[in-house]
PDB file of C-alpha atoms in Angstrom:
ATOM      1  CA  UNK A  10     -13.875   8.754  22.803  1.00 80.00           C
ATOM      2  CA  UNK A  11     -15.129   9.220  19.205  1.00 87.00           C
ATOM      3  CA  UNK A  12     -15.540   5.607  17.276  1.00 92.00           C
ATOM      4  CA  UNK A  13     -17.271   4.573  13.743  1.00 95.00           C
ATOM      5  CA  UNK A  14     -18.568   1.150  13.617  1.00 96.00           C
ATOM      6  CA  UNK A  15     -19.215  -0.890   9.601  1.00 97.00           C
ATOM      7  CA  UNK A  16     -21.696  -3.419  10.022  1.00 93.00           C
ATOM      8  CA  UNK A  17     -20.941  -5.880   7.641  1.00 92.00           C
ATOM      9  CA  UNK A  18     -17.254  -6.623   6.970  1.00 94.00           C
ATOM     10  CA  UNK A  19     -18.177  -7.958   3.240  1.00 96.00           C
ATOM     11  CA  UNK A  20     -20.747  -7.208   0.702  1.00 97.00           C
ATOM     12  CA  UNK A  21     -22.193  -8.539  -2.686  1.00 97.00           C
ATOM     13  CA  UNK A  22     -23.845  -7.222  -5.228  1.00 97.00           C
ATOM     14  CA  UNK A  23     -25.077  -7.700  -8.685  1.00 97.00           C
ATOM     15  CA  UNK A  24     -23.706  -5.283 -11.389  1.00 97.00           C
ATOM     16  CA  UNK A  25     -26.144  -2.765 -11.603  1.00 97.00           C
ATOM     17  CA  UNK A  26     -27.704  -3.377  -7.822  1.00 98.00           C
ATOM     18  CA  UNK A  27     -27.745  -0.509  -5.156  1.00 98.00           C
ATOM     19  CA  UNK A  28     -24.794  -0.688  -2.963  1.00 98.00           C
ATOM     20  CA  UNK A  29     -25.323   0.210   0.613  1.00 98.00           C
ATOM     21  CA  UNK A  30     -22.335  -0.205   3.207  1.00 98.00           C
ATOM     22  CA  UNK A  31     -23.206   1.218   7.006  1.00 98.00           C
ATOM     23  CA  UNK A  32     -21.328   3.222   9.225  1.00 97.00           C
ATOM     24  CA  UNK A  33     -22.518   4.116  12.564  1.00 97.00           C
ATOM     25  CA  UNK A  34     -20.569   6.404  14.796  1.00 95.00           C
ATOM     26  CA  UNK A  35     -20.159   7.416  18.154  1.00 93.00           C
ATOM     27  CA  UNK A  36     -19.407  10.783  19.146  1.00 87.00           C
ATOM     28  CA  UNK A  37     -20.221  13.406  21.666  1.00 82.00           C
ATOM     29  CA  UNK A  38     -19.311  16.543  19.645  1.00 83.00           C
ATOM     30  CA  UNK A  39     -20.943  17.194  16.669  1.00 82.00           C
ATOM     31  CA  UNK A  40     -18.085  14.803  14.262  1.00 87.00           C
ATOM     32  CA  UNK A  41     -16.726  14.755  10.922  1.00 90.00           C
ATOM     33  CA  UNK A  42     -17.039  11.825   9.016  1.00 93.00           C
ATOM     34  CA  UNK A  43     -15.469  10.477   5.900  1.00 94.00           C
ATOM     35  CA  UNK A  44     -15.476   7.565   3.500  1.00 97.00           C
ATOM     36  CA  UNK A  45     -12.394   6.258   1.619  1.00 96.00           C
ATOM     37  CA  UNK A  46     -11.582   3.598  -0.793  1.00 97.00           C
ATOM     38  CA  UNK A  47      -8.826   1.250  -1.197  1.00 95.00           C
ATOM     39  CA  UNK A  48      -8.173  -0.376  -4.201  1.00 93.00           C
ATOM     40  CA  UNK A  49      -6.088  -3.919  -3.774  1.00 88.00           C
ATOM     41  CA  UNK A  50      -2.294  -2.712  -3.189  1.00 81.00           C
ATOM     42  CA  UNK A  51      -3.068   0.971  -3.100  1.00 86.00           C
ATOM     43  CA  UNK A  52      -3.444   3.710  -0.892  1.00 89.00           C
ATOM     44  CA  UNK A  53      -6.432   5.459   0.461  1.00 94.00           C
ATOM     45  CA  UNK A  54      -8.817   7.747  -1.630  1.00 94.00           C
ATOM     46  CA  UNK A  55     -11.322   9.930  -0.496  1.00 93.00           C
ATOM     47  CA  UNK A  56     -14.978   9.413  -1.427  1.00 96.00           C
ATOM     48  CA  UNK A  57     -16.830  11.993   0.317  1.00 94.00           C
ATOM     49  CA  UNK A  58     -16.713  13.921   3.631  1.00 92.00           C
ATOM     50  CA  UNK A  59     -19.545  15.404   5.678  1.00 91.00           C
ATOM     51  CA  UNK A  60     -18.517  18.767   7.687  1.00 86.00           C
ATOM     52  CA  UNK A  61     -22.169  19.891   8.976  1.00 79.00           C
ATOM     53  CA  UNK A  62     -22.896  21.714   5.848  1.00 77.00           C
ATOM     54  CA  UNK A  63     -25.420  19.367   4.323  1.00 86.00           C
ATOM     55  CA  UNK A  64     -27.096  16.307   5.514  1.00 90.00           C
ATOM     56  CA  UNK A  65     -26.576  14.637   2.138  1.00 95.00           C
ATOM     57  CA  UNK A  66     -23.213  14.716   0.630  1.00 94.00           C
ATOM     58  CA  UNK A  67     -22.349  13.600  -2.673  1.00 95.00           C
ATOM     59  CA  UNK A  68     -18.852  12.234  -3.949  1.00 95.00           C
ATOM     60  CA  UNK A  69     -16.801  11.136  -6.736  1.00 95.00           C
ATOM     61  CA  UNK A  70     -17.997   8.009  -8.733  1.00 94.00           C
ATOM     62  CA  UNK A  71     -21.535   8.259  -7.835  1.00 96.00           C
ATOM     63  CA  UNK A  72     -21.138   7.720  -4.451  1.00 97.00           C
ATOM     64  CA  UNK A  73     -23.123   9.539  -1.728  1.00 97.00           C
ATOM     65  CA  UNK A  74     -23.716   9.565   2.046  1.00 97.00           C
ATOM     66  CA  UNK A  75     -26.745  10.741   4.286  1.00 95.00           C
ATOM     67  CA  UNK A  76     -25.851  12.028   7.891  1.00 95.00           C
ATOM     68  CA  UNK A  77     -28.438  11.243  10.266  1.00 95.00           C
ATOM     69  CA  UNK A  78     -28.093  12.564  13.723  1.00 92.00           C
ATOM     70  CA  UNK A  79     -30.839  10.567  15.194  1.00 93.00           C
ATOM     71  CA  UNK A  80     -29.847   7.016  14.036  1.00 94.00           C
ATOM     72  CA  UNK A  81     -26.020   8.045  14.446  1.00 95.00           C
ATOM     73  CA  UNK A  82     -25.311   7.040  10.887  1.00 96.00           C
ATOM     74  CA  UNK A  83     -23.318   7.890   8.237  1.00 97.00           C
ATOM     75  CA  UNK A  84     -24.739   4.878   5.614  1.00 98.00           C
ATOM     76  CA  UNK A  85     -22.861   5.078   1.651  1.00 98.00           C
ATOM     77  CA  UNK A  86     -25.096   4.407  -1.333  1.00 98.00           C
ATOM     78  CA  UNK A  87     -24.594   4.020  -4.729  1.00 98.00           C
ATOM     79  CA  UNK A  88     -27.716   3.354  -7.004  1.00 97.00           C
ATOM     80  CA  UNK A  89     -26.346   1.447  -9.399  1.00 97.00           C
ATOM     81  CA  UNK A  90     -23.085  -0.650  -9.320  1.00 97.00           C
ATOM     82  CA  UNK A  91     -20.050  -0.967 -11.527  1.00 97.00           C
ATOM     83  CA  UNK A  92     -17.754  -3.484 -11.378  1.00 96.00           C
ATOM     84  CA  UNK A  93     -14.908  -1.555 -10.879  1.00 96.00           C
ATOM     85  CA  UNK A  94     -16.780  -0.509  -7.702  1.00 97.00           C
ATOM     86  CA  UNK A  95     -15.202  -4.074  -6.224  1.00 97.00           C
ATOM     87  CA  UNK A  96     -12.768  -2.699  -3.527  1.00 97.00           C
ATOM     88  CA  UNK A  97     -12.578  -1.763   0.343  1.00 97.00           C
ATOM     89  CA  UNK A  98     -14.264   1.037   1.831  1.00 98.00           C
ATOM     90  CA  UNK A  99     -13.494   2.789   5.101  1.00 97.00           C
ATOM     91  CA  UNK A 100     -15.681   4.858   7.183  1.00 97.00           C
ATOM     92  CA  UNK A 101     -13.630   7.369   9.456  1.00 95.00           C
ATOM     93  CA  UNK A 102     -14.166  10.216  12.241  1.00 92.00           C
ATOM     94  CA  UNK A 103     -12.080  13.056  12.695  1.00 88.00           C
ATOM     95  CA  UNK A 104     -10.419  12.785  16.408  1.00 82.00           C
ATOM     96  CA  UNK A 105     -12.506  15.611  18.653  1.00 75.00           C
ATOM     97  CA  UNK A 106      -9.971  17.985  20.553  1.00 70.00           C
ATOM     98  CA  UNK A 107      -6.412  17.622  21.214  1.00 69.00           C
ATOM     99  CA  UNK A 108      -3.684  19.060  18.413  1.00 73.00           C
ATOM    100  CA  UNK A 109      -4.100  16.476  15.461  1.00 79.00           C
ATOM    101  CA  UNK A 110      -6.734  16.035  12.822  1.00 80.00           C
ATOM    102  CA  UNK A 111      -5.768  12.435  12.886  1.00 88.00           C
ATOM    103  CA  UNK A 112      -8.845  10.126  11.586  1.00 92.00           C
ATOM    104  CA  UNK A 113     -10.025   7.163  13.364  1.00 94.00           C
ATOM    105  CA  UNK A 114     -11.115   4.177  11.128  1.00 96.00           C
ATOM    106  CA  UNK A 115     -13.217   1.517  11.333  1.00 96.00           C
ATOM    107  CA  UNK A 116     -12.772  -1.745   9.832  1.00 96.00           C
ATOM    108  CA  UNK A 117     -13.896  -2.145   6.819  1.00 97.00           C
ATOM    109  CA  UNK A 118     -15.985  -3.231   4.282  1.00 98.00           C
ATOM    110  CA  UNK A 119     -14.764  -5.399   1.336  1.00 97.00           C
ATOM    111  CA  UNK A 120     -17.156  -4.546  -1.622  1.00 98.00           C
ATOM    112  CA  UNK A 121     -17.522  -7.682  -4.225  1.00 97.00           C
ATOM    113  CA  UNK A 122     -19.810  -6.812  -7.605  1.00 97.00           C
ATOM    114  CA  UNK A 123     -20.920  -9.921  -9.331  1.00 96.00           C
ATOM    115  CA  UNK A 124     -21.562  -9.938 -13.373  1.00 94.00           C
TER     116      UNK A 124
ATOM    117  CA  UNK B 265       1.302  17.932  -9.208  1.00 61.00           C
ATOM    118  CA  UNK B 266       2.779  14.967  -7.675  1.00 79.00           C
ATOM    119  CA  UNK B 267       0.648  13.204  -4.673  1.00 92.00           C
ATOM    120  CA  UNK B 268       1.885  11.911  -1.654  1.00 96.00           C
ATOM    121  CA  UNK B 269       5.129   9.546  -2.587  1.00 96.00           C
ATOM    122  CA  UNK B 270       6.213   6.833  -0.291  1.00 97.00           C
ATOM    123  CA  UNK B 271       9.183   4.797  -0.724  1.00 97.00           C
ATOM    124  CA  UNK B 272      10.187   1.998  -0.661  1.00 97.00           C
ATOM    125  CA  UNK B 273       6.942   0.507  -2.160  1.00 96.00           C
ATOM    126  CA  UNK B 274       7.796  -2.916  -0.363  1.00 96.00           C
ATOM    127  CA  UNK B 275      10.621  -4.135   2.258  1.00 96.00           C
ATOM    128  CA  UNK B 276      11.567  -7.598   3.924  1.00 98.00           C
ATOM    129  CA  UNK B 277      13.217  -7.225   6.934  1.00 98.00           C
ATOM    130  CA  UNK B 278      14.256  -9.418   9.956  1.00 98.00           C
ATOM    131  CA  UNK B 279      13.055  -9.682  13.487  1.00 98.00           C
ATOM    132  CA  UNK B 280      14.946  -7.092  15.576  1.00 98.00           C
ATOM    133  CA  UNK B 281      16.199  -5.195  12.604  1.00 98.00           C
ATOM    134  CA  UNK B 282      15.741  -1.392  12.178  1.00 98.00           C
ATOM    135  CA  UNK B 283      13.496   0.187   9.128  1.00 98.00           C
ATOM    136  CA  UNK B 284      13.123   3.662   8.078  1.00 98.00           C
ATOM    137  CA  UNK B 285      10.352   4.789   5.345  1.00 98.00           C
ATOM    138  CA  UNK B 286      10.181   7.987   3.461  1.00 98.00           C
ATOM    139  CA  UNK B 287       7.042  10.211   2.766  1.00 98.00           C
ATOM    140  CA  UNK B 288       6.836  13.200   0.476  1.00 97.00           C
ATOM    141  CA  UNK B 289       4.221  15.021   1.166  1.00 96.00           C
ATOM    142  CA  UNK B 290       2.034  17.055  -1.710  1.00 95.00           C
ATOM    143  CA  UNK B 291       3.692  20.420  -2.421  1.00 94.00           C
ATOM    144  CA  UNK B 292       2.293  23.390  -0.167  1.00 90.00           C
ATOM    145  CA  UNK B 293       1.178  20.441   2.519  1.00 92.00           C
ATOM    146  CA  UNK B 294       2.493  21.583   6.324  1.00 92.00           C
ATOM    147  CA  UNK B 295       1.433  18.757   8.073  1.00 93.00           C
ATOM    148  CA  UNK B 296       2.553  14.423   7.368  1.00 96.00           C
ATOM    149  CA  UNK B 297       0.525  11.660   9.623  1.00 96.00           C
ATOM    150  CA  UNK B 298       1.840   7.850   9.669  1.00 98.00           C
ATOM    151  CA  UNK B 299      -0.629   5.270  10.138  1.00 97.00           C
ATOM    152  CA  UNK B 300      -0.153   1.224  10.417  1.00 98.00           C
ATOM    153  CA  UNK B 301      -2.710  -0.723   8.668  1.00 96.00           C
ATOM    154  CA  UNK B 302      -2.732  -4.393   9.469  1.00 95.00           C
ATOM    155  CA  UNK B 303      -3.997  -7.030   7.074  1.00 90.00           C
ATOM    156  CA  UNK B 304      -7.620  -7.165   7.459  1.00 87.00           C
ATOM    157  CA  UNK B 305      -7.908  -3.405   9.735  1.00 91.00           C
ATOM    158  CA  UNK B 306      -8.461  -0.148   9.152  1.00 93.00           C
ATOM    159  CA  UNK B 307      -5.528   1.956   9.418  1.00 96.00           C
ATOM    160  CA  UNK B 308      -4.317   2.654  12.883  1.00 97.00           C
ATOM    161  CA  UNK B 309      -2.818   6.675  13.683  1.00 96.00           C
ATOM    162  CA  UNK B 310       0.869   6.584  14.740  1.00 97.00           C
ATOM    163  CA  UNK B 311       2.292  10.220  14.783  1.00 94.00           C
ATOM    164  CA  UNK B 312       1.459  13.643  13.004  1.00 94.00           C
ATOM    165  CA  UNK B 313       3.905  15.834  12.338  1.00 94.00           C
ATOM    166  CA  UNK B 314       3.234  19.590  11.667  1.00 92.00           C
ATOM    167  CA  UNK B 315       5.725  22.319  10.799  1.00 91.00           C
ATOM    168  CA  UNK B 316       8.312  19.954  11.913  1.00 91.00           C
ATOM    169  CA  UNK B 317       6.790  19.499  15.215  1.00 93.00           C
ATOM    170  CA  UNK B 318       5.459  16.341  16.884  1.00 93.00           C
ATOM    171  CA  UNK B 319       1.888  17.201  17.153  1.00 92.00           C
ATOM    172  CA  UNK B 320      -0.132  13.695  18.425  1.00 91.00           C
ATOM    173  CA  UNK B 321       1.033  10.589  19.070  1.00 94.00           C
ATOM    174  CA  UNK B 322      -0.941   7.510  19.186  1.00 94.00           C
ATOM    175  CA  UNK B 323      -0.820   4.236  21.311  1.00 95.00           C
ATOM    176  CA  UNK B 324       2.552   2.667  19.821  1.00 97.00           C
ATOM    177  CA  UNK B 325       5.510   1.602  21.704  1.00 97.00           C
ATOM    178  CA  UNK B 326       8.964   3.919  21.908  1.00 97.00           C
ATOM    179  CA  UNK B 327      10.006   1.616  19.205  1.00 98.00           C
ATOM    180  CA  UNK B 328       8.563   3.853  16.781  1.00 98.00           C
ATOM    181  CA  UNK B 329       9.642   7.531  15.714  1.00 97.00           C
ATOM    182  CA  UNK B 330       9.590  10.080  13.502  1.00 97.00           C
ATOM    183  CA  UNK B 331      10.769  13.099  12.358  1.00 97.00           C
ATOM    184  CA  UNK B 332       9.876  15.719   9.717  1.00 97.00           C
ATOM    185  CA  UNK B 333      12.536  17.427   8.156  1.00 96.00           C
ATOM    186  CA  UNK B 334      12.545  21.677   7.051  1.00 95.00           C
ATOM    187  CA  UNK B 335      11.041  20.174   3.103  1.00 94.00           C
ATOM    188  CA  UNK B 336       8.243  19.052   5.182  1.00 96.00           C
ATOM    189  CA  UNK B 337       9.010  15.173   4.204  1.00 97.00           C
ATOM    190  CA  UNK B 338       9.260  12.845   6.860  1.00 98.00           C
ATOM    191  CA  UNK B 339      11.111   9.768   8.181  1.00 98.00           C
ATOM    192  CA  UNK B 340       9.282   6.843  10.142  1.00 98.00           C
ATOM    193  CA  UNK B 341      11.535   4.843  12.330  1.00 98.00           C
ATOM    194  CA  UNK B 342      10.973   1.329  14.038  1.00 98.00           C
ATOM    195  CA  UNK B 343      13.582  -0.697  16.172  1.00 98.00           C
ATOM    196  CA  UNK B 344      14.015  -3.872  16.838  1.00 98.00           C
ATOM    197  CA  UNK B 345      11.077  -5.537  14.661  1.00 98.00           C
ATOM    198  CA  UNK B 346       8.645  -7.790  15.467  1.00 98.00           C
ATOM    199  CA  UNK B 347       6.886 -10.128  13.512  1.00 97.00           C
ATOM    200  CA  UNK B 348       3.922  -7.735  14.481  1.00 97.00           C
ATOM    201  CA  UNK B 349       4.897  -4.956  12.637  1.00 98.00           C
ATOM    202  CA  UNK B 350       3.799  -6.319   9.362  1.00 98.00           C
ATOM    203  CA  UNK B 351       1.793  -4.220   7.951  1.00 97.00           C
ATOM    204  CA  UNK B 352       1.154  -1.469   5.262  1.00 96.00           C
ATOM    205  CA  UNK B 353       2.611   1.683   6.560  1.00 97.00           C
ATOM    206  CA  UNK B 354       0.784   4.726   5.074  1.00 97.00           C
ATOM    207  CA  UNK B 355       1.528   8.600   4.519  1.00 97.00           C
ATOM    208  CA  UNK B 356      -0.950  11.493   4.625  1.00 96.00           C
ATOM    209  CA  UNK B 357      -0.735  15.000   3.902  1.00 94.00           C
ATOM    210  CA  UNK B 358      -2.650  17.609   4.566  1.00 90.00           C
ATOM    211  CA  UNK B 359      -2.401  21.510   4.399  1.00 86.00           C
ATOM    212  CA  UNK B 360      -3.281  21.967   8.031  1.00 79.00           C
ATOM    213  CA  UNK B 361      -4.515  20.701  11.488  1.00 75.00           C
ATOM    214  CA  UNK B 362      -8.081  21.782  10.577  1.00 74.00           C
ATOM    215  CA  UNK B 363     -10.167  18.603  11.356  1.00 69.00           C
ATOM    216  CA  UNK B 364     -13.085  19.031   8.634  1.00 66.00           C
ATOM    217  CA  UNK B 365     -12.083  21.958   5.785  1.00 64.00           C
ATOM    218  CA  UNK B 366      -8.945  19.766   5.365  1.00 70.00           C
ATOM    219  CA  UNK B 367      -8.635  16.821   3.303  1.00 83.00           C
ATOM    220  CA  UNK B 368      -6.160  14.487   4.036  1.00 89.00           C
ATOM    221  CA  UNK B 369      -4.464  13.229   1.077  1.00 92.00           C
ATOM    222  CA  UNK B 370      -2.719   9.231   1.457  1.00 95.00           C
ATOM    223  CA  UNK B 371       0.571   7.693  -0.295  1.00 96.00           C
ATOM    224  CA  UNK B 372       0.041   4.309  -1.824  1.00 95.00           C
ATOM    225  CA  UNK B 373       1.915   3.093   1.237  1.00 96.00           C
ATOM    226  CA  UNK B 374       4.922   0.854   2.053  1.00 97.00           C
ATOM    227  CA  UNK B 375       4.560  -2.747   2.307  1.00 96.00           C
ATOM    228  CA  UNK B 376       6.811  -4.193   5.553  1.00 98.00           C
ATOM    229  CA  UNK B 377       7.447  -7.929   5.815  1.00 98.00           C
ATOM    230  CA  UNK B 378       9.521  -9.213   9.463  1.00 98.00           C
ATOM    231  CA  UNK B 379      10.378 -12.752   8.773  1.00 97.00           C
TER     232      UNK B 379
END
């Protein structure tokens, strides 16, 4: 069964600061991974997705992720951060097989930016 | 073009009651997936529906049911509540099944409170 694991269920940083929130998966097929934001009282946005193109994938708001096979990870970075940056972000896999594209989630990483 | 609409935004209901939500999907989107997300989780998959067919179902009681009507929106059912099924209840659209060249697109979500 296909999993994604955040390591760290909140994070600070400084305005300005590199953000980095982790996502390790677990999958025996080759997976498709996502990250999505929530914003307090709203729905689910999509960051950035990695399909096997590219190792490094780039997203909206200066956001990007690296793919790396050998560590399992799927970390997100963002080199400098903004405070409307402050929200939750989910890492997700793409189910392997059966007759859905239904995502599995981990859960969760509350982002805080400090002034 | 109009995103993924959900109503009611928020509902109260009472143990044992019955709830039904609404989900328009985005215009041209085939396919609607339901997905619980409780306070402090990542959302958990309930059903997807796909050209009006039931395509995956995930590990929730017969309580809960859906169907997808010939506009491609889409009812989600639940009997009898439980305090349990507090939650945010959210809506995604996509155009297909595909699991990576297809993005899946969320509501803003309906708030349920069992009292």
């Amino acid at each position: 069964a296909q999993s994604v694991t955040q390591l760290g269920s909140h994070v600070s940083v400084s305005e300005g600061a590199l953000v980095l929130l982790r996502c390790n998966y677990s999958s025996s097929v080759p997976p498709y991974l996502f990250w999505y934001v929530q914003y307090p009282n709203q729905g689910l946005q999509l960051l950035l997705k990695y399909t096997s193109a590219a190792t490094l994938v780039k997203g909206i708001n200066g956001f990007e992720a690296e793919f790396k096979k050998s560590e399992t990870s799927f970390h997100l970075t963002k080199p400098s951060a903004h405070m409307s940056d402050a929200a939750e972000y989910f890492c997700a896999v793409s189910e392997e097989g059966g007759a859905t594209n239904k995502l599995i989630f981990g859960t969760g990483t509350l982002l805080a930016v400090q002034p | 073009d109009a995103g993924v609409t959900q109503s009611p935004t928020h509902l109260i209901k009472t143990r044992g009651q019955h709830v039904t939500l609404r989900c328009s999907p985005i215009s041209g989107h085939k396919s609607v997936s339901w997905y619980q997300q409780v306070l402090g989780q990542g959302p958990q998959f309930i059903f997807q529906y796909y050209e009006k067919e039931e395509r995956g179902r995930g590990n929730f009681p017969d309580r809960f049911s859906a169907r997808q009507f010939p506009n491609y929106s889409s009812e989600l059912n639940v009997n009898a509540l439980l305090l349990g099924d507090s939650a945010l209840y959210l809506c995604a659209s996509s155009k297909s099944l595909s699991r990576g060249n297809t993005e899946a697109f969320f509501g803003q979500g309906t708030r349920l409170t069992v009292v």
